[in-house]
Each structure stands twice: as structure tokens, then as C-alpha cells.
Amino acid sequence: MEIQNVGIVGAGQMGNGIAHVFALAGYDVLMTDVSRDALDSALSQIKDNLDRQVSREKISDKDRDAALARIKTTMTLSDLGPCDLIIEAATERETVKAAIFEDIVPHLAPHTILTSNTSSISITRLASRTDRPEKFMGFHFMNPVPIMQLVELIRGIATDDATYQALLKVVENLGKTSASAEDFPAFIVNRILMPMINEAVYTLYEGVGSVKSIDSAMKLGTNHPMGPLELADFIGLDTCLAIMNVLHDGLADTKYRPCPLLTKYVEAGWLGRKSERGFYDYRQDPPAPTR
Ligand code: NAD
């Protein structure tokens, strides 16, 4: 089937990146959020990121203007009903996502494909809350979306082949590369990445190293481009904690126990870059370690 209109639910850091790459690839994008501020700042973030691509000569002025003209916003979830493809990229909480799917289902066109950008939550369980589990998939973009090449594709138990093939084609049109993962907690990337980040937080919690020494050790000692604590701030500590909880609950293994220090940061509202404070304080330049 032909996909042209794409609806995005949630205009946070992932929603705005997803809107950016779809609009640049020629899709018409309609984005919604419960917060008007989130929609406004998503639009200005997309413009800044497209401007940066123009200044680096990755795209032309014309490409930028055409992409911006293809993105519309609405505060009304049901406006997304007629879209060919819906990508849910709201907060990583199952109750939030389930409510979104339940609210949108009565407004959907029969052909609409529903997807979630969830980092960890069961696709089969989310799909079961809809009227179309066969047209439901995990569509997991990486952060920052305009830069990262990978998209993880996750089929639920009921997902049909036509839906999978349609998304494979979309990934190709975006100029990205897909990897297929089975529907088990946190799929591939986060099943491996999050325990490493959680272990870095335990290393800090137990006093094995400071924020600075842990990040330097992992950057210089394993050739990672970012240290694990810097990366956790970039992802969002609330999202990291939510993923660890899904691993812990879903696999019932104590090795996935979220570090109490990670919980404490989230309880303090120190969520990383998006709240200007996490393992680093971004109100200072350069950002200062908070421990
Ligand atoms: P974020 O906190 O930046 O944005 C979430 C947005 O969802 C906010 O703007 C919020 O207002 C909105 N929202 C909350 N409830 C809503 C509702 N009922 N309807 C519409 N909008 C609603 O979070 P994010 O980092 O963009 O993550 C979004 C999703 O993407 C999560 O499922 C997360 O696991 C996944 N993800 C995140 C990353 C990452 O590195 N941050 C990477 C891949 C996937």
C-alpha cells in the first residue's frame, strides 16, 4: 500500500526527529501532543536542525523549506485518524500509550498502520488494545533520529507480512537501515545498552568512580563516542528507568534491577539534558558533573 500521510503522537525529542526525517523524505506529517509548548518547541527544533543541515551542505534551502511546509500540528488526537501510518512517540509509560491507542482507534481509516516507537514495551500487548493487531508494529528509531542510521522493526505475534513489508519500504525511503527484532522486553538495542548504562550508574553509586572518571574510562577505554552517563542524560533518565523496569518486570531477573541512584535522579526531576540537569548540569558551559 502507498503511504503518504504520517501522524506522529508525541512531539518530544523523538517525535520531532521522526517528523524531521519523514518530512525531508517527502511524507506529509501531522504531529500532535498534549502540550502546546511541546509542539511549538518541536517546530523550532526541527527548523534549527534543518538549518544546521543546510549550513553543512547536506540539504538545500529548497529541501528545508519543502520539509517545513509538509509538517502540520494539531492538539486533537482524532485529527490523525485518516493518516496512512501512525507513529506513537509519547512518554515511555504503558498506561499513556495504551490510552492513546484506545482513544485513536475509533477514528482510524481501515487501512491505517499503527506503530509505536517504544524502547521496551511489549508490541503484542499494545497491539491487543487496538482493533488491528495485524496492522500493528514496533517502529523503533534511534536518537538523534536525523543522524542515526538504524530503525529496529518489531513484529508482534499477530503482525501480518503486508504491514512488515510496508514498513521495510518506508525505512528504505527514509534512507535508513532496519534490523528486525523479536518482541521481547527492550528488543535488541536497549536489551544490551540499558544494562550497561544501569551498571555505570551502579559504578557511580558504589563509589567505584566519579561521573567524569566513568565517562572518560568508557570513552577512552572502549572507544565509545559518548560515556554511559552522558548518554543516559542524552536519552533521558526517566526513559532509562522506564526501560530498566520493563526488563526487570518482563524477564523477572534481578540482574535488571534499576540502580536506586537512577531512581533518585528521576524522583528529583533531574532527567538529563531535557530538564537541564542529570548526571551533568547543562546550565553551565561546559556541563559540570553533578557527582
Ligand atoms: P520526551 O519526554 O522527550 O517526549 C514525550 C512527549 O510525549 C512529550 O512532549 C509529552 O508531552 C508527550 N505526551 C505525553 N503523553 C501524551 C499523550 N497522551 N498524547 C500525546 N503526547 C503525549 O520523550 P522521548 O525521548 O521523545 O521518548 C518518546 C518515546 O520514544 C518513548 O517511548 C521512548 O522510549 C522512545 N525512544 C526514546 C529514545 C531516546 O533516546 N530518548 C530513543 C528511542 C525511542
Short mmCIF file of C-alpha atoms and ligand atoms in Angstrom, two decimals:
data_model
loop_
_atom_site.label_atom_id
_atom_site.label_comp_id
_atom_site.label_asym_id
_atom_site.label_seq_id
_atom_site.Cartn_x
_atom_site.Cartn_y
_atom_site.Cartn_z
CA MET A 1 0.00 0.00 0.00
CA GLU A 2 1.04 3.61 -0.62
CA ILE A 3 1.97 5.58 2.49
CA GLN A 4 1.90 9.38 2.14
CA ASN A 5 0.33 10.84 5.29
CA VAL A 6 2.06 10.15 8.57
CA GLY A 7 0.66 11.01 12.00
CA ILE A 8 3.04 11.38 14.95
CA VAL A 9 1.77 11.27 18.55
CA GLY A 10 4.18 12.94 21.00
CA ALA A 11 6.38 15.86 19.94
CA GLY A 12 9.29 15.33 22.36
CA GLN A 13 12.85 14.70 21.28
CA MET A 14 11.93 11.54 19.34
CA GLY A 15 8.67 12.86 17.84
CA ASN A 16 10.37 15.95 16.45
CA GLY A 17 13.26 13.92 14.99
CA ILE A 18 10.83 11.47 13.38
CA ALA A 19 8.78 14.37 11.91
CA HIS A 20 12.02 15.87 10.54
CA VAL A 21 13.15 12.76 8.65
CA PHE A 22 9.71 11.91 7.27
CA ALA A 23 9.11 15.47 6.02
CA LEU A 24 12.56 15.56 4.41
CA ALA A 25 11.79 12.27 2.66
CA GLY A 26 8.61 13.79 1.14
CA TYR A 27 5.90 12.49 3.51
CA ASP A 28 3.14 14.79 4.81
CA VAL A 29 3.36 14.89 8.58
CA LEU A 30 0.70 15.73 11.17
CA MET A 31 2.07 15.89 14.72
CA THR A 32 0.11 16.01 17.98
CA ASP A 33 0.97 16.36 21.67
CA VAL A 34 -0.94 17.05 24.89
CA SER A 35 1.29 20.09 25.35
CA ARG A 36 1.08 23.12 23.02
CA ASP A 37 4.58 24.12 24.22
CA ALA A 38 5.96 20.73 23.15
CA LEU A 39 4.51 21.22 19.65
CA ASP A 40 5.90 24.76 19.38
CA SER A 41 9.35 23.78 20.58
CA ALA A 42 9.33 20.72 18.27
CA LEU A 43 8.73 23.00 15.28
CA SER A 44 11.53 25.37 16.28
CA GLN A 45 13.87 22.42 16.99
CA ILE A 46 13.12 20.92 13.57
CA LYS A 47 13.82 24.28 11.93
CA ASP A 48 17.15 24.65 13.79
CA ASN A 49 18.17 21.10 12.85
CA LEU A 50 17.24 21.60 9.18
CA ASP A 51 19.14 24.93 9.16
CA ARG A 52 22.19 23.08 10.50
CA GLN A 53 21.89 20.53 7.69
CA VAL A 54 21.71 23.41 5.16
CA SER A 55 24.80 25.08 6.64
CA ARG A 56 26.66 21.75 6.39
CA GLU A 57 25.51 21.47 2.77
CA LYS A 58 23.73 18.17 3.45
CA ILE A 59 20.45 19.58 2.07
CA SER A 60 19.48 22.67 0.04
CA ASP A 61 17.42 25.70 1.14
CA LYS A 62 14.65 24.36 -1.06
CA ASP A 63 14.69 20.94 0.68
CA ARG A 64 14.46 22.65 4.08
CA ASP A 65 11.55 24.89 3.05
CA ALA A 66 9.67 22.00 1.44
CA ALA A 67 10.18 19.82 4.53
CA LEU A 68 8.95 22.55 6.88
CA ALA A 69 5.88 23.14 4.69
CA ARG A 70 4.98 19.42 4.98
CA ILE A 71 4.75 19.47 8.81
CA LYS A 72 1.45 20.44 10.45
CA THR A 73 0.47 20.25 14.11
CA THR A 74 -2.80 19.71 15.97
CA MET A 75 -3.84 19.38 19.61
CA THR A 76 -6.64 16.95 18.62
CA LEU A 77 -5.57 13.30 18.51
CA SER A 78 -8.52 12.24 16.31
CA ASP A 79 -7.29 14.55 13.50
CA LEU A 80 -4.63 11.87 12.85
CA GLY A 81 -7.32 9.24 12.11
CA PRO A 82 -7.16 9.40 8.28
CA CYS A 83 -3.34 9.07 8.16
CA ASP A 84 -1.87 6.05 6.35
CA LEU A 85 0.67 5.46 9.11
CA ILE A 86 0.65 6.50 12.78
CA ILE A 87 3.81 6.55 14.88
CA GLU A 88 3.24 6.85 18.61
CA ALA A 89 6.26 8.50 20.28
CA ALA A 90 4.78 9.64 23.61
CA THR A 91 6.23 9.16 27.09
CA GLU A 92 7.57 5.64 27.81
CA ARG A 93 4.71 4.57 30.07
CA GLU A 94 2.39 1.74 29.11
CA THR A 95 -0.74 3.39 30.55
CA VAL A 96 -0.05 6.54 28.47
CA LYS A 97 0.48 4.55 25.27
CA ALA A 98 -2.48 2.23 25.81
CA ALA A 99 -4.78 5.24 26.39
CA ILE A 100 -3.54 6.89 23.16
CA PHE A 101 -4.25 3.74 21.12
CA GLU A 102 -7.67 3.25 22.69
CA ASP A 103 -8.59 6.90 22.00
CA ILE A 104 -7.44 6.94 18.39
CA VAL A 105 -8.80 3.57 17.21
CA PRO A 106 -12.41 4.72 16.61
CA HIS A 107 -11.14 7.47 14.25
CA LEU A 108 -8.79 5.38 12.11
CA ALA A 109 -9.20 4.67 8.41
CA PRO A 110 -9.46 0.90 7.75
CA HIS A 111 -6.04 0.79 6.06
CA THR A 112 -4.11 2.77 8.72
CA ILE A 113 -0.97 1.09 10.07
CA LEU A 114 -0.37 1.74 13.77
CA THR A 115 3.16 1.76 15.21
CA SER A 116 4.89 2.57 18.45
CA ASN A 117 8.40 3.98 18.88
CA THR A 118 8.52 2.37 22.33
CA SER A 119 12.01 1.43 23.52
CA SER A 120 10.92 -1.56 25.53
CA ILE A 121 7.18 -2.20 25.95
CA SER A 122 5.56 -5.34 24.51
CA ILE A 123 4.29 -4.72 20.98
CA THR A 124 1.93 -7.69 21.25
CA ARG A 125 0.35 -6.26 24.42
CA LEU A 126 0.00 -2.72 22.96
CA ALA A 127 -1.45 -4.21 19.75
CA SER A 128 -4.04 -6.15 21.74
CA ARG A 129 -5.53 -2.82 22.91
CA THR A 130 -6.40 -1.94 19.28
CA ASP A 131 -8.83 -3.22 16.66
CA ARG A 132 -5.95 -4.16 14.30
CA PRO A 133 -3.14 -6.21 15.88
CA GLU A 134 -2.27 -7.47 12.36
CA LYS A 135 -1.53 -3.87 11.30
CA PHE A 136 0.47 -3.00 14.43
CA MET A 137 4.27 -2.92 14.75
CA GLY A 138 7.17 -1.62 16.80
CA PHE A 139 8.95 1.10 14.83
CA HIS A 140 11.96 1.99 16.96
CA PHE A 141 14.01 4.99 15.84
CA MET A 142 17.29 5.92 17.49
CA ASN A 143 18.17 9.30 18.99
CA PRO A 144 19.03 11.71 17.33
CA VAL A 145 16.76 10.49 14.54
CA PRO A 146 18.16 12.66 11.70
CA ILE A 147 21.66 11.28 12.36
CA MET A 148 21.23 7.67 13.46
CA GLN A 149 21.06 5.10 10.68
CA LEU A 150 19.21 2.26 12.44
CA VAL A 151 15.49 1.60 12.76
CA GLU A 152 14.51 -1.52 14.73
CA LEU A 153 11.40 -3.24 13.35
CA ILE A 154 9.47 -5.37 15.82
CA ARG A 155 6.59 -7.62 14.79
CA GLY A 156 4.00 -8.51 17.41
CA ILE A 157 2.63 -12.06 17.47
CA ALA A 158 -0.22 -11.05 15.11
CA THR A 159 1.55 -8.61 12.76
CA ASP A 160 0.96 -9.58 9.11
CA ASP A 161 3.57 -9.66 6.39
CA ALA A 162 2.00 -6.82 4.37
CA THR A 163 2.49 -4.46 7.34
CA TYR A 164 6.09 -5.56 7.80
CA GLN A 165 6.82 -5.14 4.08
CA ALA A 166 5.20 -1.67 4.07
CA LEU A 167 7.46 -0.53 6.93
CA LEU A 168 10.55 -2.05 5.32
CA LYS A 169 9.78 0.14 2.29
CA VAL A 170 9.29 3.24 4.45
CA VAL A 171 12.68 2.68 6.13
CA GLU A 172 14.26 2.38 2.69
CA ASN A 173 12.56 5.62 1.55
CA LEU A 174 13.98 7.38 4.61
CA GLY A 175 17.47 6.25 3.55
CA LYS A 176 17.86 4.31 6.80
CA THR A 177 18.65 0.66 7.59
CA SER A 178 16.39 -1.70 9.52
CA ALA A 179 17.16 -4.56 11.88
CA SER A 180 14.35 -6.95 12.82
CA ALA A 181 13.91 -7.87 16.46
CA GLU A 182 11.56 -10.32 18.13
CA ASP A 183 9.02 -8.92 20.55
CA PHE A 184 10.75 -9.48 23.91
CA PRO A 185 11.38 -6.76 26.52
CA ALA A 186 13.54 -3.90 25.16
CA PHE A 187 14.16 -5.76 21.84
CA ILE A 188 17.85 -5.75 20.76
CA VAL A 189 19.44 -2.31 21.19
CA ASN A 190 18.10 -1.48 24.65
CA ARG A 191 18.33 -5.07 25.94
CA ILE A 192 22.08 -4.64 25.55
CA LEU A 193 22.56 -0.89 26.05
CA MET A 194 20.41 -0.24 29.15
CA PRO A 195 22.03 -2.83 31.46
CA MET A 196 25.35 -1.19 30.57
CA ILE A 197 24.04 2.27 31.45
CA ASN A 198 22.44 0.90 34.64
CA GLU A 199 25.77 -0.72 35.57
CA ALA A 200 27.53 2.62 35.02
CA VAL A 201 25.07 4.18 37.50
CA TYR A 202 25.81 1.35 40.00
CA THR A 203 29.53 2.05 39.49
CA LEU A 204 28.86 5.67 40.45
CA TYR A 205 26.51 4.67 43.33
CA GLU A 206 29.10 2.32 44.83
CA GLY A 207 31.83 4.95 44.54
CA VAL A 208 33.98 2.99 42.12
CA GLY A 209 34.36 6.13 40.03
CA SER A 210 33.11 9.69 39.66
CA VAL A 211 30.86 10.79 36.77
CA LYS A 212 33.90 12.13 34.99
CA SER A 213 36.10 9.07 35.51
CA ILE A 214 33.35 6.62 34.49
CA ASP A 215 32.64 8.51 31.26
CA SER A 216 36.33 9.03 30.42
CA ALA A 217 37.11 5.38 31.16
CA MET A 218 34.39 4.12 28.82
CA LYS A 219 35.13 6.65 26.07
CA LEU A 220 38.87 6.11 26.02
CA GLY A 221 38.90 2.51 27.18
CA THR A 222 36.24 1.08 24.87
CA ASN A 223 36.20 3.67 22.08
CA HIS A 224 32.57 4.66 22.71
CA PRO A 225 31.78 8.12 21.29
CA MET A 226 29.92 9.11 24.50
CA GLY A 227 30.35 7.95 28.09
CA PRO A 228 27.41 5.91 29.50
CA LEU A 229 26.30 8.65 31.94
CA GLU A 230 26.49 11.33 29.27
CA LEU A 231 24.48 9.01 27.02
CA ALA A 232 21.92 8.37 29.78
CA ASP A 233 21.42 12.16 30.10
CA PHE A 234 21.00 12.36 26.35
CA ILE A 235 18.36 9.59 26.26
CA GLY A 236 16.51 10.91 29.34
CA LEU A 237 16.87 9.33 32.79
CA ASP A 238 13.10 8.77 33.04
CA THR A 239 13.22 6.78 29.80
CA CYS A 240 16.27 4.78 31.03
CA LEU A 241 14.49 3.95 34.30
CA ALA A 242 11.28 3.00 32.49
CA ILE A 243 13.23 0.61 30.23
CA MET A 244 15.05 -1.00 33.19
CA ASN A 245 11.68 -1.52 34.88
CA VAL A 246 10.30 -3.20 31.75
CA LEU A 247 13.38 -5.50 31.62
CA HIS A 248 13.14 -6.26 35.35
CA ASP A 249 9.39 -6.96 35.29
CA GLY A 250 9.34 -8.65 31.90
CA LEU A 251 12.30 -11.00 32.37
CA ALA A 252 11.97 -11.41 36.17
CA ASP A 253 15.74 -11.49 36.61
CA THR A 254 17.43 -9.49 39.40
CA LYS A 255 20.31 -8.64 37.07
CA TYR A 256 18.00 -5.96 35.59
CA ARG A 257 17.30 -4.28 38.97
CA PRO A 258 17.30 -0.49 38.33
CA CYS A 259 20.00 1.27 40.35
CA PRO A 260 18.46 3.20 43.30
CA LEU A 261 20.58 6.21 42.31
CA LEU A 262 18.91 6.27 38.87
CA THR A 263 15.51 6.24 40.61
CA LYS A 264 16.65 9.08 42.88
CA TYR A 265 17.67 11.30 39.96
CA VAL A 266 14.31 10.71 38.28
CA GLU A 267 12.43 11.41 41.52
CA ALA A 268 14.35 14.71 41.78
CA GLY A 269 13.20 15.64 38.27
CA TRP A 270 16.84 15.54 37.13
CA LEU A 271 16.04 13.83 33.85
CA GLY A 272 19.18 14.74 31.88
CA ARG A 273 19.52 17.22 29.04
CA LYS A 274 15.79 17.74 28.58
CA SER A 275 15.46 19.16 32.12
CA GLU A 276 18.95 20.74 32.03
CA ARG A 277 20.22 18.55 34.86
CA GLY A 278 21.09 14.87 35.22
CA PHE A 279 24.50 13.32 35.75
CA TYR A 280 25.71 16.67 34.37
CA ASP A 281 24.41 20.20 34.93
CA TYR A 282 23.76 21.69 31.48
CA ARG A 283 23.07 25.18 32.81
CA GLN A 284 26.86 25.59 32.80
CA ASP A 285 29.18 25.52 29.83
CA PRO A 286 30.89 23.07 29.74
CA PRO A 287 28.34 20.93 31.63
CA ALA A 288 29.53 20.16 35.17
CA PRO A 289 29.22 16.65 36.72
CA THR A 290 26.59 16.59 39.49
CA ARG A 291 28.53 13.92 41.48
P1 NAD B 1 10.06 13.08 25.64
O1 NAD B 1 9.83 13.13 27.10
O2 NAD B 1 11.09 13.97 25.01
O3 NAD B 1 8.69 13.35 24.84
C1 NAD B 1 7.48 12.70 25.13
C2 NAD B 1 6.35 13.59 24.62
O4 NAD B 1 5.13 12.87 24.72
C3 NAD B 1 6.18 14.89 25.45
O5 NAD B 1 6.21 16.03 24.57
C4 NAD B 1 4.81 14.71 26.09
O6 NAD B 1 4.08 15.94 26.23
C5 NAD B 1 4.12 13.79 25.07
N1 NAD B 1 2.96 13.09 25.59
C6 NAD B 1 2.78 12.54 26.81
N2 NAD B 1 1.55 11.99 26.89
C7 NAD B 1 0.95 12.20 25.69
C8 NAD B 1 -0.33 11.89 25.16
N3 NAD B 1 -1.25 11.24 25.89
N4 NAD B 1 -0.62 12.26 23.89
C9 NAD B 1 0.29 12.92 23.15
N5 NAD B 1 1.52 13.27 23.60
C10 NAD B 1 1.84 12.90 24.85
O7 NAD B 1 10.38 11.55 25.32
P2 NAD B 1 11.19 10.93 24.07
O8 NAD B 1 12.61 10.77 24.45
O9 NAD B 1 10.81 11.67 22.83
O10 NAD B 1 10.57 9.45 24.03
C11 NAD B 1 9.35 9.19 23.37
C12 NAD B 1 9.27 7.71 23.06
O11 NAD B 1 10.38 7.35 22.23
C13 NAD B 1 9.33 6.78 24.27
O12 NAD B 1 8.52 5.66 24.03
C14 NAD B 1 10.79 6.38 24.31
O13 NAD B 1 11.01 5.16 24.95
C15 NAD B 1 11.09 6.28 22.83
N6 NAD B 1 12.50 6.40 22.47
C16 NAD B 1 13.32 7.29 23.11
C17 NAD B 1 14.65 7.39 22.75
C18 NAD B 1 15.57 8.37 23.44
O14 NAD B 1 16.80 8.28 23.26
N7 NAD B 1 15.06 9.33 24.19
C19 NAD B 1 15.16 6.59 21.72
C20 NAD B 1 14.31 5.71 21.05
C21 NAD B 1 12.98 5.62 21.44
#
